[in-house]
GROMACS .gro file of N, CA and C in nm:
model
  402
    1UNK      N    1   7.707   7.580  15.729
    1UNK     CA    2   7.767   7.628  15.607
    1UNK      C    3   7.907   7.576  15.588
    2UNK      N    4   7.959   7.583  15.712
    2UNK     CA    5   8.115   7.524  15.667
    2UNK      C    6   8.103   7.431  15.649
    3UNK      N    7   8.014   7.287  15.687
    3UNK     CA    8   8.008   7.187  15.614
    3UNK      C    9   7.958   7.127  15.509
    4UNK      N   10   7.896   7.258  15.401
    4UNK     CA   11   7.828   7.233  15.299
    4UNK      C   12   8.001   7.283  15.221
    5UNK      N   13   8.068   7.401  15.298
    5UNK     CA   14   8.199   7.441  15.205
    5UNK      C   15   8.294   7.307  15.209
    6UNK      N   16   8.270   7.243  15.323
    6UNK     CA   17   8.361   7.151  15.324
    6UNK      C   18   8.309   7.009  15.196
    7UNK      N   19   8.201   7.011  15.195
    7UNK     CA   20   8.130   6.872  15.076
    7UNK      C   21   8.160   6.985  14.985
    8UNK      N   22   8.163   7.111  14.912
    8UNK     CA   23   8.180   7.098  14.809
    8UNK      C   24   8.295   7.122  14.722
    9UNK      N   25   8.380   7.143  14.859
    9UNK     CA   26   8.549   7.128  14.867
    9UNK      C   27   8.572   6.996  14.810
   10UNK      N   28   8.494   6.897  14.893
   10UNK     CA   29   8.545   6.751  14.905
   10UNK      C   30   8.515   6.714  14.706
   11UNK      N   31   8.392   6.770  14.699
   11UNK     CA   32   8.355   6.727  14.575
   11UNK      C   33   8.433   6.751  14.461
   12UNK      N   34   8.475   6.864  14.467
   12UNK     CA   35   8.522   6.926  14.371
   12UNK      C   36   8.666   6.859  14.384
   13UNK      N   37   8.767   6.850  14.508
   13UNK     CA   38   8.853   6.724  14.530
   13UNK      C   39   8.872   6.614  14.434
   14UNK      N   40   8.754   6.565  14.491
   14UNK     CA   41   8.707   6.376  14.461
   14UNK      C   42   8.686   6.451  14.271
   15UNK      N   43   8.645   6.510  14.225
   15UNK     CA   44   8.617   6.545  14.067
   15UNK      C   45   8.750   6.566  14.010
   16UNK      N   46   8.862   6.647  14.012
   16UNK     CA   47   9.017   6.660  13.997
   16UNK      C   48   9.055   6.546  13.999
   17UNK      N   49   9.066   6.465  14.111
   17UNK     CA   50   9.130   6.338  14.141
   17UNK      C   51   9.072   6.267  14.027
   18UNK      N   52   8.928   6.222  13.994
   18UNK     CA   53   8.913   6.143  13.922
   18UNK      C   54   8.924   6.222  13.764
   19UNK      N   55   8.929   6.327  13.760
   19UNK     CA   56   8.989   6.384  13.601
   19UNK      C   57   9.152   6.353  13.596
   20UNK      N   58   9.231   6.358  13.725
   20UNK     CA   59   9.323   6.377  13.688
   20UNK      C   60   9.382   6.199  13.690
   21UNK      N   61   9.271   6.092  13.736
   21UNK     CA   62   9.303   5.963  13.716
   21UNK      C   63   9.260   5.943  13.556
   22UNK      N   64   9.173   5.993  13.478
   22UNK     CA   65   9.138   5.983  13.353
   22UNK      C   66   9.233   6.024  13.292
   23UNK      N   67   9.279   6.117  13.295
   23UNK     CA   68   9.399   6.200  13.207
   23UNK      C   69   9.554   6.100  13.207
   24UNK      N   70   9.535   6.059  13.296
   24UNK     CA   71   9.618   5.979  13.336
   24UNK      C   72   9.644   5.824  13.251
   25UNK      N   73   9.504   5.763  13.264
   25UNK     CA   74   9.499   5.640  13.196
   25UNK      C   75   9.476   5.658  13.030
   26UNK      N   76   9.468   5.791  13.066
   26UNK     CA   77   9.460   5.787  12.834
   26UNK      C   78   9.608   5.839  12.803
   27UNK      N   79   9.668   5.891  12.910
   27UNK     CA   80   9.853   5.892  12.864
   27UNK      C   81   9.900   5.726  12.863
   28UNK      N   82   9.842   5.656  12.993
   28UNK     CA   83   9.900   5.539  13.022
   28UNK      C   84   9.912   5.470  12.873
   29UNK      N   85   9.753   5.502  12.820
   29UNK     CA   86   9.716   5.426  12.675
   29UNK      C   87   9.805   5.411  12.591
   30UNK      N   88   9.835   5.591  12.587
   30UNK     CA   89   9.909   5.668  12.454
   30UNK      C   90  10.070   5.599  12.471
   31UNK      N   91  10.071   5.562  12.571
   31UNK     CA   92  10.201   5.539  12.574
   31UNK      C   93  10.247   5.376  12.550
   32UNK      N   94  10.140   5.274  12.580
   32UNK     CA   95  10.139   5.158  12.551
   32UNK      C   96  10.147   5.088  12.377
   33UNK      N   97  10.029   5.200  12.366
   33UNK     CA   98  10.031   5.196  12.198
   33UNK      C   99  10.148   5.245  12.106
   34UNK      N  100  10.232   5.316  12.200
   34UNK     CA  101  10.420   5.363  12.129
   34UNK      C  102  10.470   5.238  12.177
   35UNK      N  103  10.453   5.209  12.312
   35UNK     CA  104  10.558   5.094  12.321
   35UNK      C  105  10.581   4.977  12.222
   36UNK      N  106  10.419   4.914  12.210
   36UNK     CA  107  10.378   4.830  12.109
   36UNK      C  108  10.429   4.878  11.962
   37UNK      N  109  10.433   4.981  11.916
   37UNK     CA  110  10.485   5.037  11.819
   37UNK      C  111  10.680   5.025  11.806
   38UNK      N  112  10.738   5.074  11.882
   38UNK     CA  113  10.845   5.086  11.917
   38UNK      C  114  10.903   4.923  11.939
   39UNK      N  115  10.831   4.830  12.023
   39UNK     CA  116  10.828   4.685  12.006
   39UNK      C  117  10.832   4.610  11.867
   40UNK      N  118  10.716   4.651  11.775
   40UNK     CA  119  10.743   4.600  11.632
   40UNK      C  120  10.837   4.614  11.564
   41UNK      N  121  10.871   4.761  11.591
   41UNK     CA  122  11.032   4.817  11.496
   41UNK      C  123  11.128   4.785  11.532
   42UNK      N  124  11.177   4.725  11.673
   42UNK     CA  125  11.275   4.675  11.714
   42UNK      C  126  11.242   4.550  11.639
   43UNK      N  127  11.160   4.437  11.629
   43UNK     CA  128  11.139   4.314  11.612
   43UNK      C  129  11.179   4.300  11.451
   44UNK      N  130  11.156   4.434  11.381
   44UNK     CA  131  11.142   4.406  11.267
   44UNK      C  132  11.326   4.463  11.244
   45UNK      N  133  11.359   4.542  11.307
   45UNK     CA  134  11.471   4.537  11.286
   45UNK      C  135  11.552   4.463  11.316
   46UNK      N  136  11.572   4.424  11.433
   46UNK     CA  137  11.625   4.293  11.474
   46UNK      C  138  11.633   4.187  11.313
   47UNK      N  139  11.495   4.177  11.244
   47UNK     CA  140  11.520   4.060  11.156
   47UNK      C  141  11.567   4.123  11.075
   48UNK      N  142  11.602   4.243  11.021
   48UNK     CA  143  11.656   4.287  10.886
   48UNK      C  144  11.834   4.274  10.931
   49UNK      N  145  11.862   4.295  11.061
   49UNK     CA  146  12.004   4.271  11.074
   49UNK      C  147  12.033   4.137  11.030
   50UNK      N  148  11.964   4.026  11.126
   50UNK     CA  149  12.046   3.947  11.109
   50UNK      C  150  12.008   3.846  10.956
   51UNK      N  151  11.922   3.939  10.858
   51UNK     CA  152  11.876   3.910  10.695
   51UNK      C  153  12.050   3.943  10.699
   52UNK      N  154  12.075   4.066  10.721
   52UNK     CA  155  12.176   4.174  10.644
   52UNK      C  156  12.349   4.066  10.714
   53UNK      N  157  12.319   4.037  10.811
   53UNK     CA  158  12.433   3.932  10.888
   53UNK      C  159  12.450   3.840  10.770
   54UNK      N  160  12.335   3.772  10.757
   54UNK     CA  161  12.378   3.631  10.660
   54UNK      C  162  12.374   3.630  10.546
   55UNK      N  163  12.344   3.764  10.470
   55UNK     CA  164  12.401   3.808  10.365
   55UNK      C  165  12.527   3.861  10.331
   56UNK      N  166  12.598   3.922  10.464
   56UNK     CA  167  12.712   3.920  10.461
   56UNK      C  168  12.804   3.809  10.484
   57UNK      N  169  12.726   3.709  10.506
   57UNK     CA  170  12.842   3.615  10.560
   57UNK      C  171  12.845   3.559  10.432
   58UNK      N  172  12.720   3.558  10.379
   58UNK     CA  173  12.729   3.459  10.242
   58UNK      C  174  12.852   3.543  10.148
   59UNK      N  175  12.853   3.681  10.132
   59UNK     CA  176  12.963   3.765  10.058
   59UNK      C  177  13.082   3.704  10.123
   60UNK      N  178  13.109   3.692  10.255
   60UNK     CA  179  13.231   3.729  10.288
   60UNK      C  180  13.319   3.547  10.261
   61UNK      N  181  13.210   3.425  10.251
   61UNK     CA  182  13.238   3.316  10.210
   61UNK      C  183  13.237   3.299  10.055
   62UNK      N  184  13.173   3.407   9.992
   62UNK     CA  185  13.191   3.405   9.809
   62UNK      C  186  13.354   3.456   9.789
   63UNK      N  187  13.348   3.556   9.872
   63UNK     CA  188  13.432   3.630   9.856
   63UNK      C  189  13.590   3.576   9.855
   64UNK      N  190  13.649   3.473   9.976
   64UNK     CA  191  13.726   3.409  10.040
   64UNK      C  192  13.710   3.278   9.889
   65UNK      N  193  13.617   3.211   9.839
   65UNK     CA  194  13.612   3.166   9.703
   65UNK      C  195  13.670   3.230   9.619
   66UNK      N  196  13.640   3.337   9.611
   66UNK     CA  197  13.683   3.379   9.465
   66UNK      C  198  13.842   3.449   9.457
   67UNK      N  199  13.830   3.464   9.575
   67UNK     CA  200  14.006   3.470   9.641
   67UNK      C  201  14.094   3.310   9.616
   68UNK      N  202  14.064   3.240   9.661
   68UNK     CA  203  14.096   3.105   9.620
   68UNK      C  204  14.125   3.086   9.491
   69UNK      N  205  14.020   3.135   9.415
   69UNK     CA  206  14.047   3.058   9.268
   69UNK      C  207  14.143   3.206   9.203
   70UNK      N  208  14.165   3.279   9.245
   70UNK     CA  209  14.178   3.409   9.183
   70UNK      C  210  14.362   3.345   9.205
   71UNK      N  211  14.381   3.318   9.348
   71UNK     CA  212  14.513   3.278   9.388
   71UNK      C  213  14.579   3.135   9.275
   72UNK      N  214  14.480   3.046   9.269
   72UNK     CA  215  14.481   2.937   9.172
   72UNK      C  216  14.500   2.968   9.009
   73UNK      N  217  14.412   3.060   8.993
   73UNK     CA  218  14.476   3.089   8.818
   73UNK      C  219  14.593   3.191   8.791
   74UNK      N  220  14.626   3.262   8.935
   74UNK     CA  221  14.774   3.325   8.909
   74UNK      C  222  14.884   3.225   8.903
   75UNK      N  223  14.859   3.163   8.976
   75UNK     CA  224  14.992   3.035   8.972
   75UNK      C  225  15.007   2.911   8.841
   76UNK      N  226  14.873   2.934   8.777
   76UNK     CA  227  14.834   2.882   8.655
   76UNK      C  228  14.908   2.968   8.531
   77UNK      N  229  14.864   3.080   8.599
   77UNK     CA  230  14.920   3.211   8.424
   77UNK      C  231  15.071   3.191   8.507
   78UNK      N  232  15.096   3.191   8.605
   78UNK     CA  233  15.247   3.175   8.637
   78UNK      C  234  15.343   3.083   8.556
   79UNK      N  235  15.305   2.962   8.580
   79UNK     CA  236  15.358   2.872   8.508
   79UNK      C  237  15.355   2.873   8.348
   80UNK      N  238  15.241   2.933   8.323
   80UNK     CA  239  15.262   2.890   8.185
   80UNK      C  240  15.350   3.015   8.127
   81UNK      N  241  15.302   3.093   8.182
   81UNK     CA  242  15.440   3.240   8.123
   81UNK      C  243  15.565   3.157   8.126
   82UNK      N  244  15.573   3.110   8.218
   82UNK     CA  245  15.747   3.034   8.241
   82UNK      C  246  15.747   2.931   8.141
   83UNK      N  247  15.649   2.859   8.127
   83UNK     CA  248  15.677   2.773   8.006
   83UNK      C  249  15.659   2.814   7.843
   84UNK      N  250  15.605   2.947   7.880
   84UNK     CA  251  15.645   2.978   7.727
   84UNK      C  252  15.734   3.066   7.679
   85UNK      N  253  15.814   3.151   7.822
   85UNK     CA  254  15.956   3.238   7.815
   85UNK      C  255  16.059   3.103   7.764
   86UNK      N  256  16.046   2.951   7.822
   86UNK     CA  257  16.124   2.872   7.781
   86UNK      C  258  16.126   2.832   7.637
   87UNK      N  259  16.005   2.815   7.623
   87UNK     CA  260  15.961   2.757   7.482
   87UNK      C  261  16.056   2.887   7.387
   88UNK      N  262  15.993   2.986   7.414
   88UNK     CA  263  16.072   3.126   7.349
   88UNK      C  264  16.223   3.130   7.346
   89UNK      N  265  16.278   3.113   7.430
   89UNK     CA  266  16.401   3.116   7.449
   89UNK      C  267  16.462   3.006   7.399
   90UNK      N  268  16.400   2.894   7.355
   90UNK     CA  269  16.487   2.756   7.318
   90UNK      C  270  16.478   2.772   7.173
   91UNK      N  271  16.350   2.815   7.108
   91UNK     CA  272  16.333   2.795   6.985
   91UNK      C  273  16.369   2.951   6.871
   92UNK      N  274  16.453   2.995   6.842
   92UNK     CA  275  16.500   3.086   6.796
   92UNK      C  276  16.457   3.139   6.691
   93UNK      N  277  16.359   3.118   6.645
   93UNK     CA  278  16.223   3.171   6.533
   93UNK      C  279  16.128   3.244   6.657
   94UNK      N  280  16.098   3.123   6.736
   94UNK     CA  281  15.989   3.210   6.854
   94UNK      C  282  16.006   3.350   6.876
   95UNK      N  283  16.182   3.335   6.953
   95UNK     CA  284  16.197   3.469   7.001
   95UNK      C  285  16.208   3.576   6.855
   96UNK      N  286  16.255   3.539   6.750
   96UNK     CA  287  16.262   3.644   6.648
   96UNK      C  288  16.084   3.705   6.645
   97UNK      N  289  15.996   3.616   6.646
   97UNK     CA  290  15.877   3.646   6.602
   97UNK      C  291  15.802   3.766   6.738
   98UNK      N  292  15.865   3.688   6.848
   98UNK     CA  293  15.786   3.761   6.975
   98UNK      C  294  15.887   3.903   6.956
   99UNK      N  295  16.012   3.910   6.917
   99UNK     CA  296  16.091   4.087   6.964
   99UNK      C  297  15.999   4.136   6.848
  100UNK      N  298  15.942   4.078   6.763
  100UNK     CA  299  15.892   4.165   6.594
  100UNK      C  300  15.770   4.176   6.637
  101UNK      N  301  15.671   4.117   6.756
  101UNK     CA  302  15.565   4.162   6.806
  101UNK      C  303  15.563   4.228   6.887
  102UNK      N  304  15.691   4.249   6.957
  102UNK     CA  305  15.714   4.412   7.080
  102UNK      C  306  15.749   4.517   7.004
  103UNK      N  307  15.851   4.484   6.877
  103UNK     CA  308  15.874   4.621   6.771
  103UNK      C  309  15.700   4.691   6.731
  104UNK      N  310  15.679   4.585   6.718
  104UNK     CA  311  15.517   4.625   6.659
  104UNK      C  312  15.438   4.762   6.764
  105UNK      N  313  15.459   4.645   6.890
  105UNK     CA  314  15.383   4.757   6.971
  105UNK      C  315  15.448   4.829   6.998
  106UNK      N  316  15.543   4.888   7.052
  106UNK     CA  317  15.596   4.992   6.991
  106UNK      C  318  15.604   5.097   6.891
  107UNK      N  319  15.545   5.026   6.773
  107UNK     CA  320  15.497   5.107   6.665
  107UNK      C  321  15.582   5.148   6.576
  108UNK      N  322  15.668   5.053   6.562
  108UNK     CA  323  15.777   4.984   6.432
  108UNK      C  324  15.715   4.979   6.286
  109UNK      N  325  15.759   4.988   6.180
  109UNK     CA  326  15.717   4.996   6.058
  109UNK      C  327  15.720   4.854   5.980
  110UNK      N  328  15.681   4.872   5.898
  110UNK     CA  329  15.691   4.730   5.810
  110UNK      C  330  15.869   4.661   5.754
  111UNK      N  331  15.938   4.825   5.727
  111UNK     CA  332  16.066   4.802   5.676
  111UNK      C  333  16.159   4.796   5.817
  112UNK      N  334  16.112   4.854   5.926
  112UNK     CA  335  16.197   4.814   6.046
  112UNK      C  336  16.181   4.664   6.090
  113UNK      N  337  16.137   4.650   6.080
  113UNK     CA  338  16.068   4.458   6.067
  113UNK      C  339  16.137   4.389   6.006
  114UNK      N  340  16.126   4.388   5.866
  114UNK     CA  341  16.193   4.372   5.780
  114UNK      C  342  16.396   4.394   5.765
  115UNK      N  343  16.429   4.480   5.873
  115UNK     CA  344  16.583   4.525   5.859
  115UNK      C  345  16.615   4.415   5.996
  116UNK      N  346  16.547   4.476   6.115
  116UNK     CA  347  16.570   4.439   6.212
  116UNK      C  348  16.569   4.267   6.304
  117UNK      N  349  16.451   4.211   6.246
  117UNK     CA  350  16.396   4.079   6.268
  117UNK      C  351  16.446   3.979   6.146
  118UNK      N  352  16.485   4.023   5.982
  118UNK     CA  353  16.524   3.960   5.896
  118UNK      C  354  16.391   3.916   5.852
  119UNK      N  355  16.240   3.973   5.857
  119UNK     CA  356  16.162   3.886   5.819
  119UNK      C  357  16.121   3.933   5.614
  120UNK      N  358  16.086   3.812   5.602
  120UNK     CA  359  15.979   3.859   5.456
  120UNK      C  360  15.915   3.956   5.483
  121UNK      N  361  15.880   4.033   5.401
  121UNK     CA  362  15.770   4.156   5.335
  121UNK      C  363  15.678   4.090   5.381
  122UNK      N  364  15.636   3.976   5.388
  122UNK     CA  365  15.487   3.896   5.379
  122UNK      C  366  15.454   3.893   5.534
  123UNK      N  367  15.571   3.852   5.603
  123UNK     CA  368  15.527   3.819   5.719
  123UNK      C  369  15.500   3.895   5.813
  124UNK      N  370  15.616   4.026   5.720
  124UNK     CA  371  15.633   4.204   5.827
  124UNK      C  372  15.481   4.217   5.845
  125UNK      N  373  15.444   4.231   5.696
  125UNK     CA  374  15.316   4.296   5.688
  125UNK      C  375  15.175   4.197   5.782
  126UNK      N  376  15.184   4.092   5.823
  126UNK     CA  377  15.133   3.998   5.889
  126UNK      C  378  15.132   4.016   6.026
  127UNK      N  379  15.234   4.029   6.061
  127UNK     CA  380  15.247   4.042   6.215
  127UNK      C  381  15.161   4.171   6.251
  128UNK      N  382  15.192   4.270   6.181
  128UNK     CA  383  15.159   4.440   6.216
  128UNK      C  384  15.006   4.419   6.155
  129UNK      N  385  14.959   4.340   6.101
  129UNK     CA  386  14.824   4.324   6.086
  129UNK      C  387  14.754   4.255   6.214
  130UNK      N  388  14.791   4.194   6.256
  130UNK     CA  389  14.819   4.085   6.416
  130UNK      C  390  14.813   4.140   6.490
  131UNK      N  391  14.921   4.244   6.523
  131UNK     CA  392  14.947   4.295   6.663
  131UNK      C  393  14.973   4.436   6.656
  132UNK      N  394  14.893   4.494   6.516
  132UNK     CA  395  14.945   4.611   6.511
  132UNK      C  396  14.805   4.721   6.595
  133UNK      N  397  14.844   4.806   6.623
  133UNK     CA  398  14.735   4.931   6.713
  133UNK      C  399  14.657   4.981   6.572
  134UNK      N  400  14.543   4.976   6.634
  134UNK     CA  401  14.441   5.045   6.528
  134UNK      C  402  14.345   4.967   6.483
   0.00000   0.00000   0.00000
């Protein structure tokens, strides 16, 4: 008898062992099939960075462009402001016409124009049609 308790000790043993080797290889599975999973999403992320890298680089080289030219047409409106504060300043109609276009904005009248700048009725009313608000 004790060696029929002992075979069906053993059996019942050897049955655990091999349930608990089954149980085993369908985690092993479960877990291969995440890895593989977890593998793609890295792979796929990996390529969306370095999409998202050389899209930034392409910004950050537009960008450094448009800085360039941005630096280039200030020194452009630079100069020419200076060449036309000169132009203004040499030609003494200019400047009458440009203070009668700051009276304007300001919001000067036709007869303050007229007192102040020395201009015609014609021209008061011209300018403030020009440069007047509204």
């Amino acid at each position: 008898m004790i060696s029929d308790g002992i075979l069906i000790a053993a059996l019942v043993y050897v049955i655990a062992c091999l349930g608990l080797v089954l149980y085993q290889q369908k985690q092993t599975s479960k877990l291969r099939v995440k890895v593989a999973a977890l593998t793609l999403l890295i792979k796929e992320s990996d390529r969306q960075r370095e999409t998202v890298k050389r899209e930034l680089q392409e910004l950050r080289s537009g960008t450094i462009g448009v800085g360039r030219r941005m630096l280039e047409l200030e020194k452009r409106t630079a100069k020419q402001d200076a060449r036309l504060d000169e132009v203004n300043q040499q030609d003494p109609q200019a400047r009458l016409y440009s203070r009668a276009m700051k009276m304007v904005d300001l919001g000067a009248s036709i007869d303050e124009l007229i007192q102040e700048c020395e201009l015609p009725k014609a021209e008061a009313e011209l300018i403030i049609r020009l440069h007047g608000k509204g």
